[in-house]
Short mmCIF file of C-alpha atoms in Angstrom, two decimals:
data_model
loop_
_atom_site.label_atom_id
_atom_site.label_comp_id
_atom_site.label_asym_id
_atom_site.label_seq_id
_atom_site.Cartn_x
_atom_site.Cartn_y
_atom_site.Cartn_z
CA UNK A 1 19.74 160.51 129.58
CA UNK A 2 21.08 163.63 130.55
CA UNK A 3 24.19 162.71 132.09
CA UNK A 4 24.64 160.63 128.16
CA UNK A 5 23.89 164.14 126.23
CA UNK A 6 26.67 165.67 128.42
CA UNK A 7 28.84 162.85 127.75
CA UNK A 8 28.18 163.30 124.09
CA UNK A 9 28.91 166.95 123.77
CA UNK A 10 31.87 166.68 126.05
CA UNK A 11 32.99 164.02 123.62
CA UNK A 12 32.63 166.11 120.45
CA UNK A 13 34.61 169.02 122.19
CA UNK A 14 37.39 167.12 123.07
CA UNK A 15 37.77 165.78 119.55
CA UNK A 16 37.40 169.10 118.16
CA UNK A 17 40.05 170.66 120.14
CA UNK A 18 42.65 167.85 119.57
CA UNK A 19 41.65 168.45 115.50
CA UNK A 20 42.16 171.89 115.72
CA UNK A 21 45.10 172.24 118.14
CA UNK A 22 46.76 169.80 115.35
CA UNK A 23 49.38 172.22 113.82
CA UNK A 24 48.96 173.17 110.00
CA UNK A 25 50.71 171.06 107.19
CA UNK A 26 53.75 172.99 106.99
CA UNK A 27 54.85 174.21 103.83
CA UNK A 28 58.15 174.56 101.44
CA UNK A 29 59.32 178.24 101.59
CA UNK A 30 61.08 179.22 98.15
CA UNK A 31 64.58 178.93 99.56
CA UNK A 32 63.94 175.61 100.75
CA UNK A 33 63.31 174.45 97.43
CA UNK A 34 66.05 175.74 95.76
CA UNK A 35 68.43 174.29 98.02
CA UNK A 36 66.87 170.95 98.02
CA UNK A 37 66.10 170.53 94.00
CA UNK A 38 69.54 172.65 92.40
CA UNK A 39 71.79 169.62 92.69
CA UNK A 40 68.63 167.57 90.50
CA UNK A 41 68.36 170.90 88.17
CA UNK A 42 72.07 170.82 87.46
CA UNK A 43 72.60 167.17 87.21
CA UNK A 44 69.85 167.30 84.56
CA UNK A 45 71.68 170.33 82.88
CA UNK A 46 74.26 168.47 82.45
CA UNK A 47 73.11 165.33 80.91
CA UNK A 48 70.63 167.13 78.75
CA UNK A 49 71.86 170.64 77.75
CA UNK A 50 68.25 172.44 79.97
CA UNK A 51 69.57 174.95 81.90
CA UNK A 52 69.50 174.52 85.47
CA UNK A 53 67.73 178.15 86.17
CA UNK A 54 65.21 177.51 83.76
CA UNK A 55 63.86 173.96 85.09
CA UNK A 56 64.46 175.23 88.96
CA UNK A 57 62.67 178.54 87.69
CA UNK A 58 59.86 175.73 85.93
CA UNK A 59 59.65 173.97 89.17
CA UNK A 60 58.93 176.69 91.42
CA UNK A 61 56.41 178.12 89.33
CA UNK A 62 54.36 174.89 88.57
CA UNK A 63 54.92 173.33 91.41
CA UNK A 64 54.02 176.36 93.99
CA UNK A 65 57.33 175.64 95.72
CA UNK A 66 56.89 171.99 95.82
CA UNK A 67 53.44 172.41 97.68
CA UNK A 68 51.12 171.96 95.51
CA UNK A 69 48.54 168.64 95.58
CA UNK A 70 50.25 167.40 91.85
CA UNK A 71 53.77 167.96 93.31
CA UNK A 72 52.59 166.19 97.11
CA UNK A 73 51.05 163.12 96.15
CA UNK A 74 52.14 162.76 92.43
CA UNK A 75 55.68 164.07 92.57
CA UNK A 76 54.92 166.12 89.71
CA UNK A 77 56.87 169.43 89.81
CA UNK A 78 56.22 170.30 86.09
CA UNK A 79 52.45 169.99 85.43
CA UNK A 80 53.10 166.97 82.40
CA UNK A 81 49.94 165.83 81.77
CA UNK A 82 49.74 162.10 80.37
CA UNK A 83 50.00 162.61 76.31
CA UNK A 84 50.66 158.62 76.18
CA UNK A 85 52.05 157.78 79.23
CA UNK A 86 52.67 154.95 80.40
CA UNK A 87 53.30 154.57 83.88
CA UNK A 88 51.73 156.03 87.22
CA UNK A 89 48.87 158.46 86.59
CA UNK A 90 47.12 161.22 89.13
CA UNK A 91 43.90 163.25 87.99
CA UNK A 92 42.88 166.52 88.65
CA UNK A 93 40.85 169.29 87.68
CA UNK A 94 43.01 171.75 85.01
CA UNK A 95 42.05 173.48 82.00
CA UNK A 96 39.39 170.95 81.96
CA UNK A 97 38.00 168.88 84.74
CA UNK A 98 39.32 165.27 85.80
CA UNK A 99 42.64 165.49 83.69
CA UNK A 100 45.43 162.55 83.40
CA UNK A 101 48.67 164.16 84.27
CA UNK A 102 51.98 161.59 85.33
CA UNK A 103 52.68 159.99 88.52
CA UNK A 104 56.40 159.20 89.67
CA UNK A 105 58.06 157.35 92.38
CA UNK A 106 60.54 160.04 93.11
CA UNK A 107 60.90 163.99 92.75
CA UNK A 108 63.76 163.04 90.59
CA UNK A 109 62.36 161.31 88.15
CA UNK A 110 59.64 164.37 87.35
CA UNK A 111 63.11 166.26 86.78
CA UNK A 112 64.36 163.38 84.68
CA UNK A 113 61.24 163.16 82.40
CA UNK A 114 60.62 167.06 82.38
CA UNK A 115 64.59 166.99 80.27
CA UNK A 116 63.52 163.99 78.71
CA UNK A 117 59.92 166.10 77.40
CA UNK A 118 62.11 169.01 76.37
CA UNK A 119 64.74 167.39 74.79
CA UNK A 120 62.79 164.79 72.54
CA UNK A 121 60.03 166.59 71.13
CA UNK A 122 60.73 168.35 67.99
CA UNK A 123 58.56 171.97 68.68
CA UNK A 124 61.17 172.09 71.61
CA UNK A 125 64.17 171.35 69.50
CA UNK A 126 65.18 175.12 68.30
CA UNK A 127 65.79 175.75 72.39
CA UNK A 128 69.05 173.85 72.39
CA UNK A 129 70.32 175.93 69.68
CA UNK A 130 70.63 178.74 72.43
CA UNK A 131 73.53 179.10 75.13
CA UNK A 132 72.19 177.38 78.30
CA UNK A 133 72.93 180.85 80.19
CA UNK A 134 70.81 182.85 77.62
CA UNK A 135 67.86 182.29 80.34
CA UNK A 136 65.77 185.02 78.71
CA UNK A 137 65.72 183.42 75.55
CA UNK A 138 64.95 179.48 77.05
CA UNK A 139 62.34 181.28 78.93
CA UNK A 140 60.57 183.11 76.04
CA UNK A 141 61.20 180.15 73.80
CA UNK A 142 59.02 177.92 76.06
CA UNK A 143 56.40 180.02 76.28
CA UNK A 144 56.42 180.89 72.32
CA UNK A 145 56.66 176.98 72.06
CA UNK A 146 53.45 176.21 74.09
CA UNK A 147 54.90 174.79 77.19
CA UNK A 148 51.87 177.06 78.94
CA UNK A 149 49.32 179.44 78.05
CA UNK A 150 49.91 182.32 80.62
CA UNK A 151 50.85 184.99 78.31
CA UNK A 152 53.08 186.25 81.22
CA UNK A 153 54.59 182.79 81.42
CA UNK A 154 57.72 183.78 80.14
CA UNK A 155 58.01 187.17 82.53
CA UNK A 156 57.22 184.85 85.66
CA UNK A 157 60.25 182.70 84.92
CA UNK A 158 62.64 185.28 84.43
CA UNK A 159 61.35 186.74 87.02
CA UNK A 160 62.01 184.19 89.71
CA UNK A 161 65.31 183.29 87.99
CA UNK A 162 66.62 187.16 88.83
CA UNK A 163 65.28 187.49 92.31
CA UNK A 164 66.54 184.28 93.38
CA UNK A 165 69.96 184.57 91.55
CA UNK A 166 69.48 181.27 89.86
CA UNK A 167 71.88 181.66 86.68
CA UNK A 168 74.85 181.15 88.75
CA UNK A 169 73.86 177.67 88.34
CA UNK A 170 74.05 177.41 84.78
CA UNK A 171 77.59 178.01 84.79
CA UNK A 172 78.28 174.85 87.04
CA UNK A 173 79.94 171.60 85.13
CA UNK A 174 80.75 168.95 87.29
CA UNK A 175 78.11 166.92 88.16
CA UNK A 176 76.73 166.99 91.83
CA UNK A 177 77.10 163.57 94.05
CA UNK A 178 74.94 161.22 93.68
CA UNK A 179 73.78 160.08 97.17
CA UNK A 180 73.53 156.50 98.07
CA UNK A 181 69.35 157.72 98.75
CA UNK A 182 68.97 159.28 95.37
CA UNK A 183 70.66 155.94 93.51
CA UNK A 184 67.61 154.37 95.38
CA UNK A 185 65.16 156.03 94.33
CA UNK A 186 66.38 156.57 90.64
CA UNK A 187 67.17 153.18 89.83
CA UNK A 188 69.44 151.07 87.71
CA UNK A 189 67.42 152.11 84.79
CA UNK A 190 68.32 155.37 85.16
CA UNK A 191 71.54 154.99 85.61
CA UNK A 192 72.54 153.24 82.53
CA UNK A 193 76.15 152.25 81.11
CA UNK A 194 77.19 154.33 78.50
CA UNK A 195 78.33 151.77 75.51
CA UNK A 196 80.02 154.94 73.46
CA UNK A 197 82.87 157.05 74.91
CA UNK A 198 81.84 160.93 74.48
CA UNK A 199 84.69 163.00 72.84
CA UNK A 200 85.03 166.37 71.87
CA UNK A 201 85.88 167.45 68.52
CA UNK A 202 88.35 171.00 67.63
CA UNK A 203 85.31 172.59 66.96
CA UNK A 204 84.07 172.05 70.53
CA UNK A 205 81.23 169.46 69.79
CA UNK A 206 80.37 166.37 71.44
CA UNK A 207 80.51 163.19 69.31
CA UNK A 208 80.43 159.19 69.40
CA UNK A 209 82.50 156.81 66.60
CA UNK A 210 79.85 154.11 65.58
CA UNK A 211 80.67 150.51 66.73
CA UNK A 212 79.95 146.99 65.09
CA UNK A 213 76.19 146.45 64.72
CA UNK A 214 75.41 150.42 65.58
CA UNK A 215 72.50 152.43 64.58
CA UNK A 216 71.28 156.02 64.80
CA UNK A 217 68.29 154.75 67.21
CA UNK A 218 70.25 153.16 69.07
CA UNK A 219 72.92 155.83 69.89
CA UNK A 220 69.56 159.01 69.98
CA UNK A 221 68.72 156.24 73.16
CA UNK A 222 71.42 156.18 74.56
CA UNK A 223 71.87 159.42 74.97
CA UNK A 224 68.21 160.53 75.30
CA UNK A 225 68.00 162.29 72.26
CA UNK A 226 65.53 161.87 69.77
CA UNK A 227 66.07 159.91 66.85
CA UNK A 228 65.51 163.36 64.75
CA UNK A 229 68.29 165.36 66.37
CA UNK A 230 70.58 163.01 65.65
CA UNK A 231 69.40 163.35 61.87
CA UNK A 232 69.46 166.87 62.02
CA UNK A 233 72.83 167.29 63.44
CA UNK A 234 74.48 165.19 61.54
CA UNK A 235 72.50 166.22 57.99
CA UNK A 236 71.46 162.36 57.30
CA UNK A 237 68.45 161.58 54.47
CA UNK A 238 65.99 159.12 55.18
CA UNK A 239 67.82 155.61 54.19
CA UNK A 240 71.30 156.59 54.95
CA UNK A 241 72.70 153.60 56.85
CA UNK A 242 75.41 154.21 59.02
CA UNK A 243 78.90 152.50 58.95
CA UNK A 244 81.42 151.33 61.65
CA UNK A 245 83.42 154.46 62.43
CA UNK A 246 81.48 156.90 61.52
CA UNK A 247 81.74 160.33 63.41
CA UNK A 248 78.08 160.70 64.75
CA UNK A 249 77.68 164.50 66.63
CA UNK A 250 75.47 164.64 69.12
CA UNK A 251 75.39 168.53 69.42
CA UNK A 252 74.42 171.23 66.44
CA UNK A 253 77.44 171.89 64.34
CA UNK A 254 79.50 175.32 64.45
CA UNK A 255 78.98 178.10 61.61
CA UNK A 256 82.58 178.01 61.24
CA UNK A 257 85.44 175.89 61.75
CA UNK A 258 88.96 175.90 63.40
CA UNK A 259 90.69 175.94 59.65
CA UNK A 260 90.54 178.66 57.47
CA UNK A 261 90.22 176.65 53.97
CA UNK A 262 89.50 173.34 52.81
CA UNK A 263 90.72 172.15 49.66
CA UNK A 264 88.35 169.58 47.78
CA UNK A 265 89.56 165.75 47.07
CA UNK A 266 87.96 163.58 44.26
CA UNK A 267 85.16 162.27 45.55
CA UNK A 268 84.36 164.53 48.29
CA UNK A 269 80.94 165.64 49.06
CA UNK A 270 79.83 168.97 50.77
CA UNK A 271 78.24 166.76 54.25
CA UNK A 272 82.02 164.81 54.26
CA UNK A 273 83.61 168.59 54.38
CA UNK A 274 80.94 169.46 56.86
CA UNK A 275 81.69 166.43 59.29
CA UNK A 276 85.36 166.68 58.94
CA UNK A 277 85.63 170.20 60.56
CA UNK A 278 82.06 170.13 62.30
CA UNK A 279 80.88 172.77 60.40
CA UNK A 280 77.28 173.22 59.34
CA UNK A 281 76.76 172.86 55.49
CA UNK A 282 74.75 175.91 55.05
CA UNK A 283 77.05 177.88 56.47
CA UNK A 284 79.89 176.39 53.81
CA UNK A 285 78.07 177.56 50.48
CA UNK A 286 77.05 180.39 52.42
CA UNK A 287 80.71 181.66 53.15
CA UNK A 288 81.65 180.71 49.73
CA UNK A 289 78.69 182.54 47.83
CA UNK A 290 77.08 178.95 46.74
CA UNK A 291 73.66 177.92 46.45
CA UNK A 292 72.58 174.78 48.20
CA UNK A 293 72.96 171.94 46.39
CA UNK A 294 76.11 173.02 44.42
CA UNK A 295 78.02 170.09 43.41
CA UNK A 296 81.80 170.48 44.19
CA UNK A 297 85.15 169.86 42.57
CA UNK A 298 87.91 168.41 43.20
CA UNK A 299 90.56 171.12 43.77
CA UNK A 300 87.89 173.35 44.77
CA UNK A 301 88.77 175.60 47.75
CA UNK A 302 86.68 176.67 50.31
CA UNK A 303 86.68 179.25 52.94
CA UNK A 304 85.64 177.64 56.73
CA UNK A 305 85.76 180.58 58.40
CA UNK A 306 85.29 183.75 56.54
CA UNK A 307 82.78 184.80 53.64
CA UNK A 308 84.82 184.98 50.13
CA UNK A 309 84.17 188.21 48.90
#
C-alpha cells in the first residue's frame, strides 16, 4: 500500500514537472506584426482608399499584437462584433458578457472585412473625404465616429502610428505580391474579375463607363462600395436609371476643375456640367455666386476654377 502511495506521488511529480518545464506560448512582439500584416494593410489601402497606418495602427491596438484570444482562435484583429453576420462566429466576454463577434478562416480576410466595415457604412463615409496620409484626421474621425469608446482611442492610434513610423506606408502604390499561400487562403471569391476597366479622369478621379444591362448596384459591388457612395458621388436622385455609357465616378468629385470656364449649351443641366469636368455641383454655384437649385442658360458662363467676383 505504501510502495502504491509512493508510486502515486512520484507519478503526480513527474507530470507536474513535464507541465511546467513546457515552455510558455510565445508571443508576437510589435515588430513582428508589422512586418508580417503591412503587405495585407497596404493591399487593402489600395483597393479601398483605408490607409495602411491606420488599419496596421487598428490591428495592433485591438488585436494586442496579434495575441490576443479573438485574434488566436477567431482571426479577428479588429474586435467586429457580429451586427448580422453571417458566417463563422466566436463569443466572448466584452462590454457585456458572452458577446457574438466574427470568425474568419484567414488573418486576411479580418483585414478584408475590417475595409469592407469602413468603407460601406454610411457614419464612416465622411473618412474617405480625407487624404489617406492625413493619419491624424482618419484616426480622430474613427473615434468621433464610434468605432470605440476609449476616449483616448484616437491618441493610442496616433500614437503607435509615430513610434513605429507607420505612414511611410501610406505613400506606397503598387500592390504587394500576392503569394501562392495567401491566394489559398483568400479564395476565388475574393479575388474577383473586374467586369469594368478603371480610368482616370483630368481631374484625377477614378471612374467606370456603364455597359449593356449595367446598374449602380451592380458596379457599388463590384467595387465594394456601397450602393450610397456611388449616389453620392455621382449626385443621382432616387429613380434615376442609368444608361449605357454613362461616366459613373467612383471617388468624391474635385472643388474645381482643370478648365477655367464652361460655357452653357441648350439643354444642359448643372449635374451634366458637374460630370463633364468632375467637379462637385456645390462648388459650381458656389464659385459663380448661385444658389442651389438655380436653373441655367444656355450661353451662360461659368467659372470652374475661381470664384466670380
Amino acid at each position: 500500500m505504501i510502495q502504491i502511495r509512493i508510486f502515486s506521488i512520484a507519478l503526480i511529480l513527474s507530470v507536474a514537472s513535464i507541465a511546467f518545464s513546457q515552455p510558455a506560448e510565445r508571443r508576437t512582439s510589435r515588430k513582428e506584426y508589422i512586418e508580417r500584416y503591412k503587405d495585407d494593410a497596404i493591399r487593402e489601402m489600395l483597393r479601398t482608399g483605408v490607409p495602411a497606418s491606420i488599419t496596421l495602427a487598428q490591428g495592433i491596438l485591438e488585436s494586442g499584437d496579434g495575441n490576443s484570444p479573438l485574434a488566436k482562435y477567431a482571426n479577428n484583429h479588429f474586435g467586429i462584433k457580429c451586427h448580422g453576420w453571417q458566417g463563422m462566429t466566436f463569443y466572448k466576454d466584452d462590454d457585456r458578457k458572452n458577446e457574438c463577434f466574427r470568425k474568419y478562416n484567414s488573418v486576411y480576410e479580418s483585414f478584408i472585412d475590417h475595409s469592407d466595415f469602413l468603407k460601406k457604412r454610411s457614419r464612416y463615409a465622411f473618412l474617405f473625404e480625407y487624404s489617406k496620409t492625413d493619419y491624424k484626421r482618419w484616426a480622430r474621425g474613427l473615434r468621433k465616429a464610434g468605432y470605440a469608446t476609449n476616449p483616448k482611442y484616437a491618441d493610442l492610434l496616433i500614437m503607435i502610428i509615430e513610434e513605429n513610423e507607420l505612414v511611410k506606408y501610406d505613400t506606397v502604390e503598387k500592390i504587394p505580391v500576392l503569394t501562392a499561400k495567401l491566394k489559398e487562403e483568400v479564395g476565388p471569391k475574393q479575388l474577383p474579375k473586374k467586369k469594368h476597366q478603371i480610368k482616370v479622369h483630368d481631374n484625377s478621379i477614378k471612374y467606370v463607363i456603364a455597359q449593356k444591362n449595367d446598374s449602380y448596384y451592380k458596379i457599388a459591388t463590384e467595387f465594394d462600395m456601397g450602393l450610397w457612395q456611388i449616389y453620392k458621388y455621382n449626385d443621382l436622385a432616387k429613380g434615376d436609371i442609368i444608361k449605357r455609357g454613362d461616366v459613373i465616378y467612383l471617388q468624391p468629385k474635385r472643388s474645381k476643375a482643370i478648365a477655367a470656364w464652361h460655357t452653357v449649351k441648350i439643354g444642359e443641366t448643372i449635374r451634366d456640367i458637374s460630370q463633364k469636368y468632375g467637379v462637385k455641383i456645390k462648388s459650381i454655384y458656389s464659385k459663380n455666386n448661385l444658389p442651389i437649385g438655380t436653373e441655367l442658360k444656355a450661353g451662360q458662363k461659368l467659372s470652374l476654377r475661381k470664384r466670380v467676383r
